[in-house]
Tab-separated table of C-alpha atoms in Angstrom:
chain	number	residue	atom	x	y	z
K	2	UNK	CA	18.615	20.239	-0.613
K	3	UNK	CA	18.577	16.255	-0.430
K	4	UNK	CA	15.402	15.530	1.561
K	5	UNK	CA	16.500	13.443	4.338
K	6	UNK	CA	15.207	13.289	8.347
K	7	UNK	CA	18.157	15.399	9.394
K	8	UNK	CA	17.531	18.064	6.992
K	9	UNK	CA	13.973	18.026	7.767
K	10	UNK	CA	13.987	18.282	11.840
K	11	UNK	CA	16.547	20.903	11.268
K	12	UNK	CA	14.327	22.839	8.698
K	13	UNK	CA	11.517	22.515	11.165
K	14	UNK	CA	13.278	23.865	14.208
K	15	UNK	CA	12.131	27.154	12.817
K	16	UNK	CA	8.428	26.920	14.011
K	17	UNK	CA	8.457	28.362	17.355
K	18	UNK	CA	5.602	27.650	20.299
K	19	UNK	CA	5.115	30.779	21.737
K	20	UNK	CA	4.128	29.993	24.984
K	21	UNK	CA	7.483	28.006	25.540
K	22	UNK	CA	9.650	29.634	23.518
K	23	UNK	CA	10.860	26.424	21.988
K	24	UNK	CA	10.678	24.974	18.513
K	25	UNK	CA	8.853	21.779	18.077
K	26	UNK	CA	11.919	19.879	17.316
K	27	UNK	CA	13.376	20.666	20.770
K	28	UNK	CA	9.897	19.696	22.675
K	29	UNK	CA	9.675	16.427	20.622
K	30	UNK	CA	6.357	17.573	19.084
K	31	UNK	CA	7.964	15.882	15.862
K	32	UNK	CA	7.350	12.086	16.264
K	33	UNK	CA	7.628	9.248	13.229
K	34	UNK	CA	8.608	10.830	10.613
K	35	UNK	CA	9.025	9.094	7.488
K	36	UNK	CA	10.190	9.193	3.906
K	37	UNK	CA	8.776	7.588	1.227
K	38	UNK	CA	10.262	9.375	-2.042
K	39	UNK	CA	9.319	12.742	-2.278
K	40	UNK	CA	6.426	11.985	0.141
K	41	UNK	CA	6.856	12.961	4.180
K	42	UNK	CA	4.877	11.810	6.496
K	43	UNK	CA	4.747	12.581	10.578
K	44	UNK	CA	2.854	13.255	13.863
K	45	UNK	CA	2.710	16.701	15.605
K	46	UNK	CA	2.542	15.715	18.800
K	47	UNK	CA	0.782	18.654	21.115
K	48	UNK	CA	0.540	19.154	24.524
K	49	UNK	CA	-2.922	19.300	24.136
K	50	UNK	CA	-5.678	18.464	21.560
K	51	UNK	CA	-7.334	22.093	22.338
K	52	UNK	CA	-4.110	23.797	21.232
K	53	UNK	CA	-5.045	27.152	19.801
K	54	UNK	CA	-2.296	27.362	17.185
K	55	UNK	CA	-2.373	23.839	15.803
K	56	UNK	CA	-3.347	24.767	12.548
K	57	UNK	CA	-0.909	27.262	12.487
K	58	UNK	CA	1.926	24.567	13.501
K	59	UNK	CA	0.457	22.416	10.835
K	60	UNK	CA	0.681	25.009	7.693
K	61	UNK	CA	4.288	25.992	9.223
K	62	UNK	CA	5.194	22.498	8.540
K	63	UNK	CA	3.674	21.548	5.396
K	64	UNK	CA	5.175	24.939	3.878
K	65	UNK	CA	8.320	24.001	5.142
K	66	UNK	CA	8.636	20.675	4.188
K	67	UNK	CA	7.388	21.697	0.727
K	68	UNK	CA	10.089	24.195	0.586
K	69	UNK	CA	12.859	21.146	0.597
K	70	UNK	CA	11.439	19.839	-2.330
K	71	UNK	CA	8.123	17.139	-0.725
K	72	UNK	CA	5.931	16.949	-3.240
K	73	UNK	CA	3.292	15.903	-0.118
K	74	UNK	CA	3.529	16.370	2.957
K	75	UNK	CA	1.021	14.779	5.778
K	76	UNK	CA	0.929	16.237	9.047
K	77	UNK	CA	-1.533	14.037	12.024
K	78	UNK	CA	-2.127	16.705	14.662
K	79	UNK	CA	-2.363	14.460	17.983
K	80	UNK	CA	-1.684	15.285	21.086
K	81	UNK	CA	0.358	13.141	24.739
K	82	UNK	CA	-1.268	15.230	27.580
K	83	UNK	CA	0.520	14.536	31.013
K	84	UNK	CA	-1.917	12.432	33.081
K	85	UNK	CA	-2.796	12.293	36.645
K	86	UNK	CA	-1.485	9.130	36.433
K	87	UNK	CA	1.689	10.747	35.986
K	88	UNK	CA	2.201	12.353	39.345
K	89	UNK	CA	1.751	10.339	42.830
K	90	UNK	CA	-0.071	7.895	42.826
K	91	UNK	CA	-3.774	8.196	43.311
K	92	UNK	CA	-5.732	6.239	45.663
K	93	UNK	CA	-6.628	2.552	43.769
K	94	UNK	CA	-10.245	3.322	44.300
K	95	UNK	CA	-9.546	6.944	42.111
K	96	UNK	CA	-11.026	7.316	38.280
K	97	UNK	CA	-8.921	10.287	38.295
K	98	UNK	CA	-5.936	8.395	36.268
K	99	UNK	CA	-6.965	9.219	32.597
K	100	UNK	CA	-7.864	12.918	33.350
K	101	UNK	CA	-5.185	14.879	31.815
K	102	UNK	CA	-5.342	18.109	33.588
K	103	UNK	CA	-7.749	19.471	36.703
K	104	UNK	CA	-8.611	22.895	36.644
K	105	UNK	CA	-10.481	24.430	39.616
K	106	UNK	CA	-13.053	27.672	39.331
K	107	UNK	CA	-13.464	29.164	42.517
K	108	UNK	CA	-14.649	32.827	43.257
K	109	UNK	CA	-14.604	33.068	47.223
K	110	UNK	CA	-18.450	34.364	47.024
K	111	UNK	CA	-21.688	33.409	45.727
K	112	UNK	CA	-23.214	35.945	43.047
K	113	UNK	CA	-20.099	36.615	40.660
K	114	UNK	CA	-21.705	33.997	37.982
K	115	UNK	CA	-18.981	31.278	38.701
K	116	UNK	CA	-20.963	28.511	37.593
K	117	UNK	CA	-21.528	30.406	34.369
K	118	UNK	CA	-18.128	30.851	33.912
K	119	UNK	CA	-17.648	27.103	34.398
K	120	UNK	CA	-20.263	26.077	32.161
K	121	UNK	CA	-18.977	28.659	29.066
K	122	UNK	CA	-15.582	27.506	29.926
K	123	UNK	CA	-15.825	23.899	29.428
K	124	UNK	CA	-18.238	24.406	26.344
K	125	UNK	CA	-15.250	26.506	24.871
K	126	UNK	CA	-12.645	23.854	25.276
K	127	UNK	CA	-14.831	21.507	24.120
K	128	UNK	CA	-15.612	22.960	20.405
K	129	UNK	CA	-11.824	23.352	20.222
K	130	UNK	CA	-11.649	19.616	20.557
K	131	UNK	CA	-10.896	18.622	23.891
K	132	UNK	CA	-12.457	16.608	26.160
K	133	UNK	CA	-14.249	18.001	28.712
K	134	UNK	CA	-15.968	17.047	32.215
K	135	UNK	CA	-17.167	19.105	35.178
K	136	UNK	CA	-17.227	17.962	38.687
K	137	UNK	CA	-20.035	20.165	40.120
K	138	UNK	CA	-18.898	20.755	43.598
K	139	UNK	CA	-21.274	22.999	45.126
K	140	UNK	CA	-23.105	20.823	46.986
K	141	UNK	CA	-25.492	23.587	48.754
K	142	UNK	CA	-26.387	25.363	45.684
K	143	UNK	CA	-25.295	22.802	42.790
K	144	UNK	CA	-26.383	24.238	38.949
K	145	UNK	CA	-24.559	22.453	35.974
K	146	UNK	CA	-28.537	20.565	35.490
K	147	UNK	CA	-30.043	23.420	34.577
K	148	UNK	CA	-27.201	25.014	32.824
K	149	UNK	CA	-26.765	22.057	30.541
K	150	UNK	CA	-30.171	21.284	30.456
K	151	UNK	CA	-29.743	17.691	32.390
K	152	UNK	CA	-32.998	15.729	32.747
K	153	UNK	CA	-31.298	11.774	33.347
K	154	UNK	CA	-29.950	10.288	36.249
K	155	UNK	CA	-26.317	8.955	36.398
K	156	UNK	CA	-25.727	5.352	35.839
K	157	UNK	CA	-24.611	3.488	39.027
K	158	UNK	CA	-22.616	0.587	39.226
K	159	UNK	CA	-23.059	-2.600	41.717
K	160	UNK	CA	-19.884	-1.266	43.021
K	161	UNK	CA	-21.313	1.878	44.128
K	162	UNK	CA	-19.452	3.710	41.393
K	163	UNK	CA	-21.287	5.667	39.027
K	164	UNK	CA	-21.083	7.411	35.388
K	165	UNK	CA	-21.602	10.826	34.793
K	166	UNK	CA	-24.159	12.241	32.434
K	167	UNK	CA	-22.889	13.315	28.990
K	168	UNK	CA	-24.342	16.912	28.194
K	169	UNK	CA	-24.328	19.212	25.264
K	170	UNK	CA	-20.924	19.200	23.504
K	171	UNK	CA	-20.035	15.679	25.255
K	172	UNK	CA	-19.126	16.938	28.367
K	173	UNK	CA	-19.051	14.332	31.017
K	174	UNK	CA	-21.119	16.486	34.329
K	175	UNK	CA	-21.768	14.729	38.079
K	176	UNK	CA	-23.686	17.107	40.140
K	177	UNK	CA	-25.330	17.149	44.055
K	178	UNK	CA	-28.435	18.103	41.498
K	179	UNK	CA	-28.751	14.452	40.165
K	180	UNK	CA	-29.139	12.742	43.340
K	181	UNK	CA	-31.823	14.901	45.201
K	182	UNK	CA	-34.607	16.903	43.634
K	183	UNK	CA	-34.301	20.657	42.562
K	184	UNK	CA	-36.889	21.795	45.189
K	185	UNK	CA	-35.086	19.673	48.469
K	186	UNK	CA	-32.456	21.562	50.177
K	187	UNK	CA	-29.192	19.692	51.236
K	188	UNK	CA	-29.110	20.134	54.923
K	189	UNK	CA	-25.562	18.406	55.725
K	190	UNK	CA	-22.898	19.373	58.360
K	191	UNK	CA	-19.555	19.770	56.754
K	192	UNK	CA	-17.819	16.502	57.209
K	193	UNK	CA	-21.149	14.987	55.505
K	194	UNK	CA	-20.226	17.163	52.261
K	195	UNK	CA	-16.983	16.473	52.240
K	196	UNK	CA	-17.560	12.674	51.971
K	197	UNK	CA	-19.866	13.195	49.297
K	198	UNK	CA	-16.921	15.250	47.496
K	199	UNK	CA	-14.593	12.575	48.411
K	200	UNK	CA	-16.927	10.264	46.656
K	201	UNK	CA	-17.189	12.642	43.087
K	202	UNK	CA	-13.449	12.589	43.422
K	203	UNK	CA	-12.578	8.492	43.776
K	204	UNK	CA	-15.684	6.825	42.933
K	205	UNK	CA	-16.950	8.476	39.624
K	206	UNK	CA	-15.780	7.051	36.680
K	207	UNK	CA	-14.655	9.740	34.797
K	208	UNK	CA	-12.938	7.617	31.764
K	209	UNK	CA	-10.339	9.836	29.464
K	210	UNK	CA	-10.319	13.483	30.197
K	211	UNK	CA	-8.406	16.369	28.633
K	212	UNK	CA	-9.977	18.997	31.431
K	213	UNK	CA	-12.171	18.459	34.388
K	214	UNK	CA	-13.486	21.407	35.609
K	215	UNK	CA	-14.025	21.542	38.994
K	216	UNK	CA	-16.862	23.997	39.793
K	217	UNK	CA	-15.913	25.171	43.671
K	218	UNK	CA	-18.621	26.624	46.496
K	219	UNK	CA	-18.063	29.775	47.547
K	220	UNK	CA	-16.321	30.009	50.401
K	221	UNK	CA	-12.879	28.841	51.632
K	222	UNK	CA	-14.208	25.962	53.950
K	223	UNK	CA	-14.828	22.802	54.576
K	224	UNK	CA	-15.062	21.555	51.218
K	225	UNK	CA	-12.923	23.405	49.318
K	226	UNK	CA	-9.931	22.002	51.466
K	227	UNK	CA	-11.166	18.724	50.638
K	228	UNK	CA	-10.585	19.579	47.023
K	229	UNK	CA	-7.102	20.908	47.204
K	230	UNK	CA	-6.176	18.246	49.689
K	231	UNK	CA	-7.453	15.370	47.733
K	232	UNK	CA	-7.303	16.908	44.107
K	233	UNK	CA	-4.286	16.984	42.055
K	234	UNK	CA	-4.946	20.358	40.552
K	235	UNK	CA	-3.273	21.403	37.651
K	236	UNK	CA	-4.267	25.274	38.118
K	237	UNK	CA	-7.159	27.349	39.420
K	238	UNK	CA	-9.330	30.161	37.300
K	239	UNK	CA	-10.695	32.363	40.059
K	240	UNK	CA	-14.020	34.589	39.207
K	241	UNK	CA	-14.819	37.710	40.395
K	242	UNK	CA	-16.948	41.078	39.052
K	243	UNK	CA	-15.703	44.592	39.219
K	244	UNK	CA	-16.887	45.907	42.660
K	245	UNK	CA	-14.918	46.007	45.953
K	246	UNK	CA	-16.809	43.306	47.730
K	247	UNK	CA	-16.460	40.985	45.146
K	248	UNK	CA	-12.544	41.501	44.861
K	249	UNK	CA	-12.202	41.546	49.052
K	250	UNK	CA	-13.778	37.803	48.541
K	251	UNK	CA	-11.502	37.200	44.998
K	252	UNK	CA	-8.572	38.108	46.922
K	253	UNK	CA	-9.330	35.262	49.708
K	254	UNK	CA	-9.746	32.733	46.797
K	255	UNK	CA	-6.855	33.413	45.527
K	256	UNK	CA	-4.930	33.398	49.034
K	257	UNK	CA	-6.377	29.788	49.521
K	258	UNK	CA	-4.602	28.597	46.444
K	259	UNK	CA	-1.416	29.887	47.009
K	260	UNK	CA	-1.657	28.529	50.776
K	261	UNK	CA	-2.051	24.980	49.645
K	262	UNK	CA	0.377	25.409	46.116
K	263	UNK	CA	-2.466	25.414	43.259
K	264	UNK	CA	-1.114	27.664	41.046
K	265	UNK	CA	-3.369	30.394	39.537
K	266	UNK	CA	-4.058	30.136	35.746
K	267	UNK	CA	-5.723	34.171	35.972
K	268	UNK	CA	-8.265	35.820	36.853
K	269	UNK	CA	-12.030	36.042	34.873
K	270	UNK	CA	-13.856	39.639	35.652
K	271	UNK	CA	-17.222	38.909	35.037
K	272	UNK	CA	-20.339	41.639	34.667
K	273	UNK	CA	-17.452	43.635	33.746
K	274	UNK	CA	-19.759	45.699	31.455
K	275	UNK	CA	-22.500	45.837	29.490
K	276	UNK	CA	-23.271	46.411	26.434
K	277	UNK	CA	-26.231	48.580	24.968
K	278	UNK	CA	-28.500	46.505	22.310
K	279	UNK	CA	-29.566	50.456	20.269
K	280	UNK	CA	-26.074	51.928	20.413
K	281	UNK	CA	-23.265	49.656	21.303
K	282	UNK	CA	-22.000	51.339	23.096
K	283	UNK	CA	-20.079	49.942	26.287
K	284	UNK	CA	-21.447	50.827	30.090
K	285	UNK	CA	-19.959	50.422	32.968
K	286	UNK	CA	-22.515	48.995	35.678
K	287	UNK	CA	-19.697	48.813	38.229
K	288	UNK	CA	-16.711	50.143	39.395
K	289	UNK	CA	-13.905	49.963	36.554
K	290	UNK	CA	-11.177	47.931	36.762
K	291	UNK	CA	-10.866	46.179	39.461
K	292	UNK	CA	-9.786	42.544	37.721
K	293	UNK	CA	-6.823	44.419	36.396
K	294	UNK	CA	-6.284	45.121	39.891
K	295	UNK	CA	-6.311	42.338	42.000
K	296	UNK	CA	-4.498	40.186	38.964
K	297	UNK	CA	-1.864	42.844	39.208
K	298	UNK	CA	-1.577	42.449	42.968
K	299	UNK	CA	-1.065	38.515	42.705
K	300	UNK	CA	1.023	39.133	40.001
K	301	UNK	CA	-1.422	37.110	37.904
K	302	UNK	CA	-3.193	37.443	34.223
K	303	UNK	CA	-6.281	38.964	33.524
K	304	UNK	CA	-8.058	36.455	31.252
K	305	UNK	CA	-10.960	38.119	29.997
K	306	UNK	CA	-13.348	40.474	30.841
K	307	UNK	CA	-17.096	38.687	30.036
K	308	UNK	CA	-19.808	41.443	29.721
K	309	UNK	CA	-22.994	41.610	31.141
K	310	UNK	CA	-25.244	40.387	28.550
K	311	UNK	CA	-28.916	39.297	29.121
K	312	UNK	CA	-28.716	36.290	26.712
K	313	UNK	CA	-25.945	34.550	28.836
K	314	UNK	CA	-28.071	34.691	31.757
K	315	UNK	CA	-31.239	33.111	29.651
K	316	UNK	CA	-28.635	30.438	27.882
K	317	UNK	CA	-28.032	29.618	31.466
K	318	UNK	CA	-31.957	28.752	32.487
K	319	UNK	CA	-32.724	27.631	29.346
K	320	UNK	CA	-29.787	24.997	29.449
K	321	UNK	CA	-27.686	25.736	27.121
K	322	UNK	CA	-24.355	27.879	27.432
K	323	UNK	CA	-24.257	30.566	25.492
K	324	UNK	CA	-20.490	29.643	23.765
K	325	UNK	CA	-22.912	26.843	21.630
K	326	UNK	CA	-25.901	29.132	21.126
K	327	UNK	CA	-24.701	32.239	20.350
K	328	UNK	CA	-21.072	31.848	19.259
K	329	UNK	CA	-20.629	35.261	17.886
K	330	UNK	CA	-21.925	37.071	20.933
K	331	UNK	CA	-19.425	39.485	22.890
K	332	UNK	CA	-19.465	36.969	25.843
K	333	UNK	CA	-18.441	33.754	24.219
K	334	UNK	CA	-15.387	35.389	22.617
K	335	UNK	CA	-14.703	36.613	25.863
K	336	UNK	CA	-15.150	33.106	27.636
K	337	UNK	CA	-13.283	31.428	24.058
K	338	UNK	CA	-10.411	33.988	24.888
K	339	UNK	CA	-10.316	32.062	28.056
K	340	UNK	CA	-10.576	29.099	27.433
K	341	UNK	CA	-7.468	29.432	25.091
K	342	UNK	CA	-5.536	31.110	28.085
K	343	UNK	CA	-6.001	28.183	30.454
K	344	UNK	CA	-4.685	25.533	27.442
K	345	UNK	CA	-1.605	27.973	27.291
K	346	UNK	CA	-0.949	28.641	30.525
K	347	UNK	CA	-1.490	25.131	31.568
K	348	UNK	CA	1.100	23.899	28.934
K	349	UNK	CA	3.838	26.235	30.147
K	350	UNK	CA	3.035	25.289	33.683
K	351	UNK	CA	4.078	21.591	32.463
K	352	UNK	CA	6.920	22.762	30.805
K	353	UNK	CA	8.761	24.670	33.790
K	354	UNK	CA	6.837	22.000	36.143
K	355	UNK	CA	5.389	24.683	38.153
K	356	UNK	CA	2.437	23.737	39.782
K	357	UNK	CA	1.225	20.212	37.515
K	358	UNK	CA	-0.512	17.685	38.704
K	359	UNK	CA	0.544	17.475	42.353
K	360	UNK	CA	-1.197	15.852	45.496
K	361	UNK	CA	-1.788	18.190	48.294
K	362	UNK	CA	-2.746	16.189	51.793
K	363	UNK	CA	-1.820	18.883	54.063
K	364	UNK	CA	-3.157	18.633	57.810
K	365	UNK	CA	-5.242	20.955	59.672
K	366	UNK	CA	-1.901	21.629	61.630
K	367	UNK	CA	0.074	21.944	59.330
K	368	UNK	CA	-1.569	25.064	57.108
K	369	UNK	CA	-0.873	28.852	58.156
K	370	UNK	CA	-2.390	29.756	61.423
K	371	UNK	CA	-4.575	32.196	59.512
K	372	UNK	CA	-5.854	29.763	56.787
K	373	UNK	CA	-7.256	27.648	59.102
């Protein structure tokens, strides 16, 4: 077969994504090619640089391309994320413009390990090479410092703007923990927190994201209306563990972000078991099943079921998640499997346009009586 573009792009319709059920030649993941001889050169433009299957795209190709008679082929993996930028406008005070997608973790209660999820979470996109910030948003109870191990200040600007901390795996983190000290309580009304919110939103200079992970209080208040008000939120990932009263505060998580149109990436069961260190064997601590069953009753994934495992909890005091320090463990292919259902699900919310990167500025009034 004469090796030509038109015989290649129609050669390579036969790699498939399988989250969009499109070949890469229809999605324009194929981008200047070029011919010289029996040499073929091209980009494979992804929707993301954390793309789990990019290496499998990339051998599909080569083998292909070989197959027409290339005696090379050279495939650059790269990747043309929808911005922020690329809905609404933002605000011209916002440094939200050059994050590619904002993913909120919310739980509805304290206690389900939602910052732990948030910390494992961004470490996992991360090694896949994306990059990754967290916007710390507890402001009562905030924990990404000790998580990540954070002993600096942020730098601030004589603008009043300020640059977040880099932590392990070069994630970008602002947290209520860098501007007061660990033993001072923050005793603010609401509208005082949600200023200070306002101001991680629009005045932090956040610079070229691929996720920022916004790590939500507990509760459906105040602040967390601020956030899906003010936040163009590509998805949620809501947290919850096994028992009843942690799925009776899931469910309300999960009711705020369909009030105010976040669409739900899935659901994270966390403590879902544990796992003895003589046998192996798997226990359940709590009741069973109950993330199948409240993602079944929103008619939303299951993501991953992370197990209750002693050295997550230490990774967490000791600063450092437990995706970087113990990679093989049970809970960091739990949190990876995660972390490799939000790039997919966040891709095919792009592609049908469900749910990306919209501005929310609803009213007090105008939200369902029983939301308010």
């Amino acid at each position: 077969m004469q090796l030509n573009e038109q015989n290649i792009l129609s050669a390579l319709r036969a790699v498939q994504d399988p989250d969009l059920h499109k070949n890469i030649v229809e999605l324009n993941f194929v981008q200047n090619l070029k011919i010289e001889g029996t040499k073929v050169t091209f980009d494979l433009v992804l929707t993301t640089p954390a793309c789990p299957i990019r290496d499998r795209f990339k051998d599909q190709c080569v083998s292909i391309v070989k197959g027409l008679g290339a005696s090379e082929v050279e495939v650059t993996l790269t990747s043309n994320a929808g911005r922020v930028g690329d809905a609404p406008e933002q605000p011209q005070v916002s440094f939200l413009g050059e994050v590619s997608h904002i993913v909120g973790v919310a739980s509805g209660k304290g206690g389900v390990g939602k910052s732990t999820v948030t910390a494992n979470l961004a470490m996992a996109l991360s090694l896949s090479g994306a990059r990754v910030g967290i916007l710390d948003a507890d402001i009562y109870g905030p924990s990404m410092g000790l998580m990540f191990g954070i002993d600096k200040d942020p730098q601030v600007f004589e603008d009043n703007t300020i640059a977040p901390v880099e932590a392990k795996g070069g994630i970008s983190i602002v947290s209520m923990c860098m501007f007061a000290g660990s033993e001072k309580a923050t005793i603010w009304r609401g509208p005082m927190a949600s200023q200070m919110i306002q101001h991680f939103l629009n005045r932090v200079r956040w610079g070229k994201l691929d996720y920022l992970l916004v790590d939500f209080p507990p509760g459906t208040g105040d602040i967390q209306l601020t956030l899906t008000q003010n936040c163009p939120m590509a998805g949620a990932v809501v947290v919850t563990t096994p028992q009843e009263v942690a799925l009776a505060d899931c469910r309300k998580g999960l009711a705020m972000f369909d009030s105010v149109g976040v669409p739900v990436v899935g659901v994270v069961e966390n403590m879902s078991y544990f796992i003895c260190d003589g046998c192996g064997k798997h226990h359940n601590i709590f009741r069973q099943g109950g993330g199948e069953r409240i993602a079944k009753n929103w008619g939303v994934p299951l993501i991953a079921k992370i197990p209750l495992e002693p050295a997550v909890a230490d990774c967490g005091d000791e600063g450092t998640p437990a995706v970087l320090r113990y990679p093989n463990s049970e809970s960091a292919k739990a949190f990876l499997q995660a972390a490799d259902a939000v790039v997919r699900t966040l891709s095919v919310f792009k592609s049908v346009g469900d749910g990306v990167l919209k501005n929310f500025n609803y009213a007090f009034d105008e939200l369902p009586e029983e939301d308010v």
